[in-house]
Amino acid sequence: QAPAASKQGSGQSLQVMLARAQGPQGTSALSVCPVPEPAQVHPQAHVPCRFCGECLQPCLQVPSPLCPLCRLPFDPKKVDKAAHVEKQLSSYKAPCRGCHKKVTLAKMRVHISSCLKVQEQMANCPKFVPVVPTSQPIPSNIPNRSTFACPYCGARNLDQQELVKHCVESHRSDPHRVVCPICSAMPWGDPSYKSANFLQHLLHRHKFSYDTFVDYSIDEEAAFQAALALSLSEN
Protein backbone atom coordinates (compact mmCIF):
# COMPACT_ATOMS: atom_id res chain seq x y z
CA GLN A 1 0.00 0.00 0.00
CA ALA A 2 1.36 3.42 -0.89
CA PRO A 3 1.02 6.10 1.76
CA ALA A 4 -1.86 8.42 0.99
CA ALA A 5 -0.19 11.64 2.01
CA SER A 6 -1.43 15.15 1.41
CA LYS A 7 -0.08 18.59 2.17
CA GLN A 8 -2.93 20.42 0.44
CA GLY A 9 -5.65 19.86 3.00
CA SER A 10 -8.62 17.55 3.15
CA GLY A 11 -9.86 18.51 -0.33
CA GLN A 12 -6.70 17.15 -1.95
CA SER A 13 -6.94 13.99 0.19
CA LEU A 14 -10.46 13.38 -1.07
CA GLN A 15 -9.33 13.92 -4.68
CA VAL A 16 -6.69 11.24 -4.25
CA MET A 17 -9.30 8.85 -2.86
CA LEU A 18 -11.74 9.58 -5.67
CA ALA A 19 -9.09 8.99 -8.31
CA ARG A 20 -8.25 5.62 -6.78
CA ALA A 21 -11.85 4.66 -6.24
CA GLN A 22 -13.22 5.45 -9.70
CA GLY A 23 -12.37 3.26 -12.68
CA PRO A 24 -13.50 3.56 -16.31
CA GLN A 25 -17.22 3.69 -17.13
CA GLY A 26 -18.02 4.52 -13.52
CA THR A 27 -16.86 1.13 -12.19
CA SER A 28 -14.60 0.88 -9.20
CA ALA A 29 -10.94 0.05 -9.75
CA LEU A 30 -10.53 -0.08 -5.99
CA SER A 31 -9.68 -3.49 -4.53
CA VAL A 32 -8.91 -2.24 -1.03
CA CYS A 33 -9.51 0.98 0.82
CA PRO A 34 -6.60 3.30 -0.10
CA VAL A 35 -6.40 4.72 3.42
CA PRO A 36 -7.69 1.99 5.78
CA GLU A 37 -6.42 3.70 8.95
CA PRO A 38 -5.77 7.38 8.21
CA ALA A 39 -3.14 8.86 10.52
CA GLN A 40 -1.29 12.16 10.70
CA VAL A 41 2.03 13.25 12.18
CA HIS A 42 2.89 16.79 13.29
CA PRO A 43 -0.76 17.22 14.36
CA GLN A 44 0.00 20.71 15.66
CA ALA A 45 1.42 21.89 12.32
CA HIS A 46 -0.58 24.15 10.04
CA VAL A 47 -0.84 21.33 7.48
CA PRO A 48 -0.13 17.89 9.07
CA CYS A 49 1.42 15.12 7.00
CA ARG A 50 -1.15 12.40 6.45
CA PHE A 51 -0.60 8.70 5.79
CA CYS A 52 -2.19 5.31 5.74
CA GLY A 53 -1.84 4.06 9.29
CA GLU A 54 -0.49 0.68 8.16
CA CYS A 55 2.15 2.28 5.93
CA LEU A 56 3.31 4.47 8.81
CA GLN A 57 3.91 1.53 11.16
CA PRO A 58 7.47 0.68 9.95
CA CYS A 59 8.52 4.27 10.66
CA LEU A 60 7.40 3.87 14.28
CA GLN A 61 9.71 0.91 14.92
CA VAL A 62 12.95 2.94 14.88
CA PRO A 63 14.31 4.87 17.90
CA SER A 64 14.16 8.32 16.25
CA PRO A 65 11.46 8.23 13.57
CA LEU A 66 11.40 10.70 10.69
CA CYS A 67 8.31 11.71 8.75
CA PRO A 68 8.40 9.82 5.41
CA LEU A 69 7.10 12.92 3.63
CA CYS A 70 8.91 15.95 5.04
CA ARG A 71 11.75 14.02 6.81
CA LEU A 72 11.29 15.99 10.03
CA PRO A 73 11.50 14.09 13.36
CA PHE A 74 8.24 13.40 15.14
CA ASP A 75 7.05 11.88 18.40
CA PRO A 76 5.35 8.47 17.82
CA LYS A 77 3.18 9.14 20.88
CA LYS A 78 1.70 12.18 19.16
CA VAL A 79 0.53 10.43 15.99
CA ASP A 80 -3.18 11.19 15.73
CA LYS A 81 -6.01 9.78 13.69
CA ALA A 82 -6.86 11.95 10.72
CA ALA A 83 -10.46 12.24 11.84
CA HIS A 84 -11.61 14.38 8.91
CA VAL A 85 -10.13 11.90 6.40
CA GLU A 86 -11.72 9.03 8.31
CA LYS A 87 -15.05 10.88 8.13
CA GLN A 88 -14.67 11.30 4.37
CA LEU A 89 -13.92 7.59 3.97
CA SER A 90 -17.07 6.78 5.91
CA SER A 91 -19.26 9.18 3.94
CA TYR A 92 -18.09 8.79 0.33
CA LYS A 93 -19.44 5.79 -1.59
CA ALA A 94 -17.97 4.11 -4.67
CA PRO A 95 -19.37 1.23 -6.75
CA CYS A 96 -17.97 -2.24 -6.23
CA ARG A 97 -16.22 -3.41 -9.40
CA GLY A 98 -18.10 -6.70 -9.19
CA CYS A 99 -21.70 -6.21 -8.09
CA HIS A 100 -21.68 -2.40 -8.61
CA LYS A 101 -23.24 -1.89 -5.20
CA LYS A 102 -22.22 1.44 -3.73
CA VAL A 103 -20.16 0.94 -0.58
CA THR A 104 -18.38 3.48 1.60
CA LEU A 105 -14.61 3.51 1.12
CA ALA A 106 -14.17 2.62 4.78
CA LYS A 107 -15.98 -0.69 4.18
CA MET A 108 -14.77 -1.39 0.63
CA ARG A 109 -11.97 -3.76 1.72
CA VAL A 110 -14.36 -6.03 3.64
CA HIS A 111 -17.00 -5.89 0.90
CA ILE A 112 -14.56 -6.80 -1.89
CA SER A 113 -13.24 -9.78 0.09
CA SER A 114 -16.73 -11.30 0.32
CA CYS A 115 -18.34 -10.14 -2.95
CA LEU A 116 -19.38 -13.18 -5.01
CA LYS A 117 -19.21 -11.20 -8.28
CA VAL A 118 -15.60 -10.22 -7.62
CA GLN A 119 -14.75 -13.83 -6.82
CA GLU A 120 -16.36 -14.92 -10.09
CA GLN A 121 -14.35 -12.33 -12.00
CA MET A 122 -11.14 -13.55 -10.41
CA ALA A 123 -12.02 -17.17 -11.18
CA ASN A 124 -12.64 -16.27 -14.83
CA CYS A 125 -9.40 -14.36 -15.29
CA PRO A 126 -7.48 -15.53 -18.39
CA LYS A 127 -4.88 -18.18 -17.74
CA PHE A 128 -1.19 -17.39 -18.01
CA VAL A 129 0.11 -17.47 -21.56
CA PRO A 130 3.80 -16.84 -22.39
CA VAL A 131 4.47 -13.69 -24.39
CA VAL A 132 6.69 -15.72 -26.71
CA PRO A 133 6.79 -19.48 -27.27
CA THR A 134 8.85 -21.34 -24.70
CA SER A 135 9.99 -24.91 -24.19
CA GLN A 136 9.53 -24.63 -20.44
CA PRO A 137 6.32 -26.15 -19.08
CA ILE A 138 3.67 -23.78 -17.74
CA PRO A 139 3.29 -24.26 -13.96
CA SER A 140 0.13 -26.09 -12.98
CA ASN A 141 -1.49 -27.35 -9.80
CA ILE A 142 0.54 -24.93 -7.68
CA PRO A 143 -1.09 -24.40 -4.26
CA ASN A 144 -2.32 -20.88 -3.58
CA ARG A 145 -0.07 -19.54 -0.82
CA SER A 146 -0.77 -15.87 -1.50
CA THR A 147 -4.39 -15.38 -0.46
CA PHE A 148 -6.46 -17.16 2.16
CA ALA A 149 -10.03 -17.53 3.41
CA CYS A 150 -11.03 -16.58 6.94
CA PRO A 151 -11.61 -19.83 8.89
CA TYR A 152 -14.36 -18.15 10.91
CA CYS A 153 -16.61 -16.43 8.37
CA GLY A 154 -15.23 -17.59 5.01
CA ALA A 155 -14.20 -14.11 3.74
CA ARG A 156 -11.93 -14.80 0.79
CA ASN A 157 -8.97 -13.30 -1.07
CA LEU A 158 -7.22 -12.03 2.07
CA ASP A 159 -3.45 -11.85 1.97
CA GLN A 160 -1.54 -12.70 5.13
CA GLN A 161 -1.60 -9.21 6.64
CA GLU A 162 -5.25 -8.72 5.74
CA LEU A 163 -6.16 -12.08 7.32
CA VAL A 164 -4.43 -11.14 10.58
CA LYS A 165 -6.12 -7.72 10.67
CA HIS A 166 -9.54 -9.14 9.71
CA CYS A 167 -9.47 -11.81 12.43
CA VAL A 168 -8.26 -9.40 15.10
CA GLU A 169 -10.96 -6.85 14.23
CA SER A 170 -13.89 -9.19 13.48
CA HIS A 171 -13.28 -12.39 15.48
CA ARG A 172 -11.32 -11.33 18.55
CA SER A 173 -13.81 -12.99 20.93
CA ASP A 174 -14.67 -16.07 18.83
CA PRO A 175 -13.94 -19.17 20.99
CA HIS A 176 -14.04 -21.75 18.17
CA ARG A 177 -10.98 -23.84 17.36
CA VAL A 178 -10.13 -23.47 13.67
CA VAL A 179 -7.54 -24.65 11.16
CA CYS A 180 -4.93 -22.05 10.22
CA PRO A 181 -5.34 -21.52 6.44
CA ILE A 182 -1.74 -20.28 6.11
CA CYS A 183 -0.17 -23.30 7.78
CA SER A 184 -2.46 -25.76 5.99
CA ALA A 185 -1.33 -24.33 2.62
CA MET A 186 2.31 -25.07 3.41
CA PRO A 187 4.01 -28.35 2.41
CA TRP A 188 4.42 -29.25 6.08
CA GLY A 189 0.92 -28.13 7.11
CA ASP A 190 -1.70 -30.40 8.66
CA PRO A 191 -5.14 -29.43 7.24
CA SER A 192 -6.87 -31.22 10.12
CA TYR A 193 -5.01 -29.52 13.01
CA LYS A 194 -7.09 -26.88 14.83
CA SER A 195 -5.38 -24.15 16.82
CA ALA A 196 -6.47 -23.82 20.43
CA ASN A 197 -5.94 -20.05 20.24
CA PHE A 198 -5.93 -19.07 16.58
CA LEU A 199 -5.50 -15.32 17.12
CA GLN A 200 -2.40 -15.79 19.25
CA HIS A 201 -1.09 -18.23 16.66
CA LEU A 202 -1.57 -15.63 13.90
CA LEU A 203 0.10 -12.84 15.84
CA HIS A 204 3.11 -14.93 16.89
CA ARG A 205 3.68 -17.20 13.88
CA HIS A 206 2.64 -15.10 10.92
CA LYS A 207 4.26 -11.71 11.35
CA PHE A 208 6.18 -12.29 8.11
CA SER A 209 5.49 -13.98 4.80
CA TYR A 210 6.93 -17.45 4.32
CA ASP A 211 7.57 -16.57 0.66
CA THR A 212 10.37 -14.28 1.81
CA PHE A 213 12.34 -16.99 3.60
CA VAL A 214 11.15 -20.39 2.36
CA ASP A 215 12.04 -22.29 -0.81
CA TYR A 216 9.06 -24.62 -1.29
CA SER A 217 10.90 -26.71 -3.88
CA ILE A 218 13.31 -28.26 -1.36
CA ASP A 219 12.68 -30.37 1.72
CA GLU A 220 13.51 -29.43 5.31
CA GLU A 221 16.93 -31.11 5.36
CA ALA A 222 18.00 -29.40 2.13
CA ALA A 223 16.80 -26.06 3.49
CA PHE A 224 18.84 -26.61 6.67
CA GLN A 225 21.98 -27.45 4.66
CA ALA A 226 21.49 -24.39 2.45
CA ALA A 227 21.10 -22.13 5.50
CA LEU A 228 24.21 -23.66 7.09
CA ALA A 229 26.27 -23.18 3.91
CA LEU A 230 25.13 -19.55 3.63
CA SER A 231 26.02 -18.90 7.27
CA LEU A 232 29.52 -20.35 6.77
CA SER A 233 30.09 -18.32 3.61
CA GLU A 234 29.15 -15.07 5.37
CA ASN A 235 31.60 -15.77 8.19
Coordinates of N, CA, C and O in Angstrom, one line a residue, residues 46-130:
H46 N 0.5 23.5 10.8 CA -0.6 24.1 10.0 C -1.2 23.2 9.1 O -2.4 23.1 8.9
V47 N -0.4 22.4 8.4 CA -0.8 21.3 7.5 C -0.1 20.0 7.9 O 1.0 19.8 7.5
P48 N -0.8 19.1 8.7 CA -0.1 17.9 9.1 C 0.1 17.0 7.9 O -0.5 17.1 6.8
C49 N 1.1 16.1 8.0 CA 1.4 15.1 7.0 C 0.5 13.9 7.3 O 0.5 13.4 8.4
R50 N -0.2 13.5 6.3 CA -1.2 12.4 6.5 C -0.7 11.1 5.7 O -0.2 11.2 4.6
F51 N -1.0 10.0 6.3 CA -0.6 8.7 5.8 C -1.6 7.6 6.1 O -2.5 7.8 7.0
C52 N -1.5 6.5 5.4 CA -2.2 5.3 5.7 C -1.5 4.8 7.0 O -0.3 4.8 7.1
G53 N -2.4 4.5 8.0 CA -1.8 4.1 9.3 C -0.9 2.8 9.2 O 0.1 2.7 9.9
E54 N -1.3 1.9 8.3 CA -0.5 0.7 8.2 C 0.9 1.0 7.6 O 1.9 0.5 8.0
C55 N 0.9 1.9 6.6 CA 2.2 2.3 5.9 C 3.1 3.0 6.9 O 4.3 3.0 6.7
L56 N 2.5 3.7 7.9 CA 3.3 4.5 8.8 C 4.0 3.6 9.9 O 4.9 4.0 10.5
Q57 N 3.4 2.4 10.1 CA 3.9 1.5 11.2 C 5.4 1.3 11.1 O 6.1 1.3 12.2
P58 N 6.0 0.9 10.0 CA 7.5 0.7 9.9 C 8.3 1.9 10.4 O 9.4 1.7 11.0
C59 N 7.8 3.1 10.2 CA 8.5 4.3 10.7 C 8.5 4.4 12.2 O 9.3 5.1 12.7
L60 N 7.5 3.7 12.8 CA 7.4 3.9 14.3 C 8.3 2.9 15.0 O 8.3 2.9 16.2
Q61 N 8.9 2.0 14.3 CA 9.7 0.9 14.9 C 11.1 1.3 15.2 O 11.9 0.6 15.8
V62 N 11.6 2.5 14.7 CA 13.0 2.9 14.9 C 13.0 3.9 16.1 O 12.0 4.5 16.4
P63 N 14.2 4.0 16.7 CA 14.3 4.9 17.9 C 14.0 6.3 17.7 O 13.3 7.0 18.5
S64 N 14.4 6.9 16.5 CA 14.2 8.3 16.2 C 13.5 8.4 14.9 O 14.1 8.7 13.9
P65 N 12.2 8.3 14.9 CA 11.5 8.2 13.6 C 11.5 9.6 12.9 O 11.4 10.6 13.5
L66 N 11.5 9.5 11.5 CA 11.4 10.7 10.7 C 10.2 10.6 9.8 O 9.8 9.5 9.4
C67 N 9.5 11.7 9.6 CA 8.3 11.7 8.8 C 8.7 11.3 7.3 O 9.6 11.8 6.8
P68 N 8.0 10.3 6.7 CA 8.4 9.8 5.4 C 8.2 10.9 4.3 O 8.8 10.8 3.3
L69 N 7.4 11.9 4.6 CA 7.1 12.9 3.6 C 8.0 14.1 3.7 O 8.7 14.5 2.8
C70 N 8.1 14.7 4.9 CA 8.9 15.9 5.0 C 10.3 15.7 5.7 O 11.1 16.6 5.8
R71 N 10.5 14.4 6.2 CA 11.7 14.0 6.8 C 12.1 14.7 8.1 O 13.2 14.7 8.6
L72 N 11.1 15.4 8.7 CA 11.3 16.0 10.0 C 11.0 15.0 11.1 O 10.2 14.1 11.0
P73 N 11.8 15.0 12.3 CA 11.5 14.1 13.4 C 10.1 14.3 14.0 O 9.6 15.5 13.9
F74 N 9.5 13.3 14.5 CA 8.2 13.4 15.1 C 8.1 12.4 16.3 O 8.9 11.4 16.4
D75 N 7.3 12.7 17.2 CA 7.0 11.9 18.4 C 6.0 10.8 18.1 O 4.8 11.2 17.8
P76 N 6.3 9.5 18.1 CA 5.3 8.5 17.8 C 4.1 8.5 18.7 O 3.0 8.1 18.3
K77 N 4.3 9.1 20.0 CA 3.2 9.1 20.9 C 2.2 10.2 20.5 O 1.1 10.3 21.0
K78 N 2.6 11.1 19.6 CA 1.7 12.2 19.2 C 1.1 12.0 17.8 O 0.7 12.9 17.1
V79 N 1.2 10.7 17.3 CA 0.5 10.4 16.0 C -1.0 10.3 16.2 O -1.4 9.6 17.1
D80 N -1.7 11.1 15.5 CA -3.2 11.2 15.7 C -3.9 10.6 14.6 O -3.4 10.4 13.5
K81 N -5.2 10.2 14.8 CA -6.0 9.8 13.7 C -6.4 11.0 12.9 O -6.7 12.1 13.5
A82 N -6.4 10.9 11.6 CA -6.9 12.0 10.7 C -8.4 11.8 10.7 O -9.0 11.2 9.8
A83 N -9.0 12.4 11.7 CA -10.5 12.2 11.8 C -11.3 12.7 10.6 O -12.2 12.1 10.3
H84 N -10.8 13.8 10.0 CA -11.6 14.4 8.9 C -11.5 13.5 7.7 O -12.5 13.3 6.9
V85 N -10.3 12.9 7.5 CA -10.1 11.9 6.4 C -11.0 10.6 6.7 O -11.6 10.1 5.8
E86 N -10.9 10.2 7.9 CA -11.7 9.0 8.3 C -13.2 9.3 8.1 O -13.9 8.4 7.6
K87 N -13.6 10.5 8.4 CA -15.0 10.9 8.1 C -15.4 10.9 6.6 O -16.5 10.4 6.2
Q88 N -14.5 11.3 5.8 CA -14.7 11.3 4.4 C -14.8 9.9 3.9 O -15.6 9.5 3.0
L89 N -13.9 9.0 4.4 CA -13.9 7.6 4.0 C -15.2 6.9 4.3 O -15.7 6.0 3.6
S90 N -15.8 7.4 5.5 CA -17.1 6.8 5.9 C -18.3 7.4 5.2 O -19.4 6.8 5.3
S91 N -18.1 8.5 4.6 CA -19.3 9.2 3.9 C -19.3 9.0 2.4 O -20.4 9.0 1.8
Y92 N -18.1 8.9 1.8 CA -18.1 8.8 0.3 C -18.3 7.3 -0.1 O -17.7 6.4 0.5
K93 N -19.2 7.1 -1.1 CA -19.4 5.8 -1.6 C -18.9 5.6 -3.0 O -19.0 6.6 -3.8
A94 N -18.4 4.4 -3.3 CA -18.0 4.1 -4.7 C -18.6 2.8 -5.1 O -18.8 1.9 -4.2
P95 N -18.8 2.5 -6.3 CA -19.4 1.2 -6.8 C -18.4 0.1 -6.7 O -17.2 0.3 -7.1
C96 N -18.8 -1.0 -6.2 CA -18.0 -2.2 -6.2 C -17.7 -2.6 -7.7 O -18.7 -2.6 -8.5
R97 N -16.5 -3.1 -8.0 CA -16.2 -3.4 -9.4 C -16.9 -4.7 -9.8 O -16.9 -5.0 -11.0
G98 N -17.4 -5.5 -8.9 CA -18.1 -6.7 -9.2 C -19.6 -6.6 -9.3 O -20.2 -6.7 -10.3
C99 N -20.2 -6.3 -8.1 CA -21.7 -6.2 -8.1 C -22.2 -4.8 -8.3 O -23.4 -4.6 -8.4
H100 N -21.3 -3.8 -8.4 CA -21.7 -2.4 -8.6 C -22.5 -1.8 -7.5 O -23.0 -0.7 -7.6
K101 N -22.6 -2.5 -6.4 CA -23.2 -1.9 -5.2 C -22.4 -0.8 -4.6 O -21.2 -0.9 -4.6
K102 N -23.0 0.3 -4.3 CA -22.2 1.4 -3.7 C -21.9 1.2 -2.3 O -22.8 0.9 -1.5
V103 N -20.6 1.2 -1.9 CA -20.2 0.9 -0.6 C -19.2 2.1 -0.1 O -18.5 2.6 -1.0
T104 N -19.3 2.4 1.1 CA -18.4 3.5 1.6 C -16.9 3.0 1.5 O -16.7 1.8 1.6
L105 N -16.0 3.9 1.3 CA -14.6 3.5 1.1 C -14.1 2.8 2.4 O -13.2 1.9 2.3
A106 N -14.6 3.2 3.5 CA -14.2 2.6 4.8 C -14.5 1.1 4.9 O -13.8 0.4 5.5
K107 N -15.6 0.7 4.1 CA -16.0 -0.7 4.2 C -15.7 -1.4 2.9 O -16.1 -2.6 2.7
M108 N -15.0 -0.8 1.9 CA -14.8 -1.4 0.6 C -13.9 -2.6 0.7 O -14.1 -3.6 0.1
R109 N -12.9 -2.6 1.6 CA -12.0 -3.8 1.7 C -12.7 -5.0 2.1 O -12.6 -6.1 1.5
V110 N -13.6 -4.9 3.2 CA -14.4 -6.0 3.6 C -15.4 -6.5 2.6 O -15.5 -7.7 2.4
H111 N -16.0 -5.5 1.9 CA -17.0 -5.9 0.9 C -16.4 -6.7 -0.3 O -16.9 -7.7 -0.7
I112 N -15.2 -6.2 -0.8 CA -14.6 -6.8 -1.9 C -14.2 -8.2 -1.5 O -14.2 -9.1 -2.4
S113 N -13.7 -8.5 -0.3 CA -13.2 -9.8 0.1 C -14.4 -10.8 0.1 O -14.1 -12.0 0.1
S114 N -15.6 -10.4 0.2 CA -16.7 -11.3 0.3 C -17.7 -11.2 -0.8 O -18.7 -11.9 -0.9
C115 N -17.4 -10.3 -1.8 CA -18.3 -10.1 -2.9 C -18.2 -11.3 -3.9 O -17.2 -11.6 -4.4
L116 N -19.4 -12.0 -4.1 CA -19.4 -13.2 -5.0 C -19.0 -12.8 -6.5 O -18.4 -13.6 -7.2
K117 N -19.5 -11.6 -6.9 CA -19.2 -11.2 -8.3 C -17.7 -11.0 -8.5 O -17.2 -11.4 -9.5
V118 N -17.0 -10.4 -7.5 CA -15.6 -10.2 -7.6 C -14.9 -11.6 -7.7 O -13.9 -11.8 -8.4
Q119 N -15.4 -12.5 -6.8 CA -14.8 -13.8 -6.8 C -14.9 -14.5 -8.2 O -14.0 -15.2 -8.6
E120 N -16.1 -14.3 -8.8 CA -16.4 -14.9 -10.1 C -15.4 -14.3 -11.1 O -14.9 -15.0 -12.0
Q121 N -15.2 -13.0 -11.1 CA -14.3 -12.3 -12.0 C -12.9 -12.9 -11.9 O -12.2 -13.1 -12.9
M122 N -12.5 -13.0 -10.6 CA -11.1 -13.5 -10.4 C -11.0 -15.0 -10.9 O -10.0 -15.4 -11.4
A123 N -12.1 -15.8 -10.7 CA -12.0 -17.2 -11.2 C -12.0 -17.3 -12.7 O -11.5 -18.2 -13.3
N124 N -12.6 -16.3 -13.4 CA -12.6 -16.3 -14.8 C -11.5 -15.5 -15.5 O -11.6 -15.2 -16.7
C125 N -10.5 -15.1 -14.7 CA -9.4 -14.4 -15.3 C -8.7 -15.3 -16.3 O -8.6 -16.5 -16.1
P126 N -8.2 -14.7 -17.4 CA -7.5 -15.5 -18.4 C -6.3 -16.2 -17.8 O -5.6 -15.7 -16.9
K127 N -6.0 -17.4 -18.2 CA -4.9 -18.2 -17.7 C -3.6 -17.6 -18.3 O -3.6 -16.9 -19.3
F128 N -2.5 -17.9 -17.6 CA -1.2 -17.4 -18.0 C -0.8 -18.0 -19.4 O -0.9 -19.2 -19.6
V129 N -0.4 -17.1 -20.2 CA 0.1 -17.5 -21.6 C 1.4 -16.8 -21.8 O 1.5 -15.5 -21.7
P130 N 2.5 -17.5 -22.2 CA 3.8 -16.8 -22.4 C 3.7 -15.8 -23.5 O 3.0 -16.0 -24.5

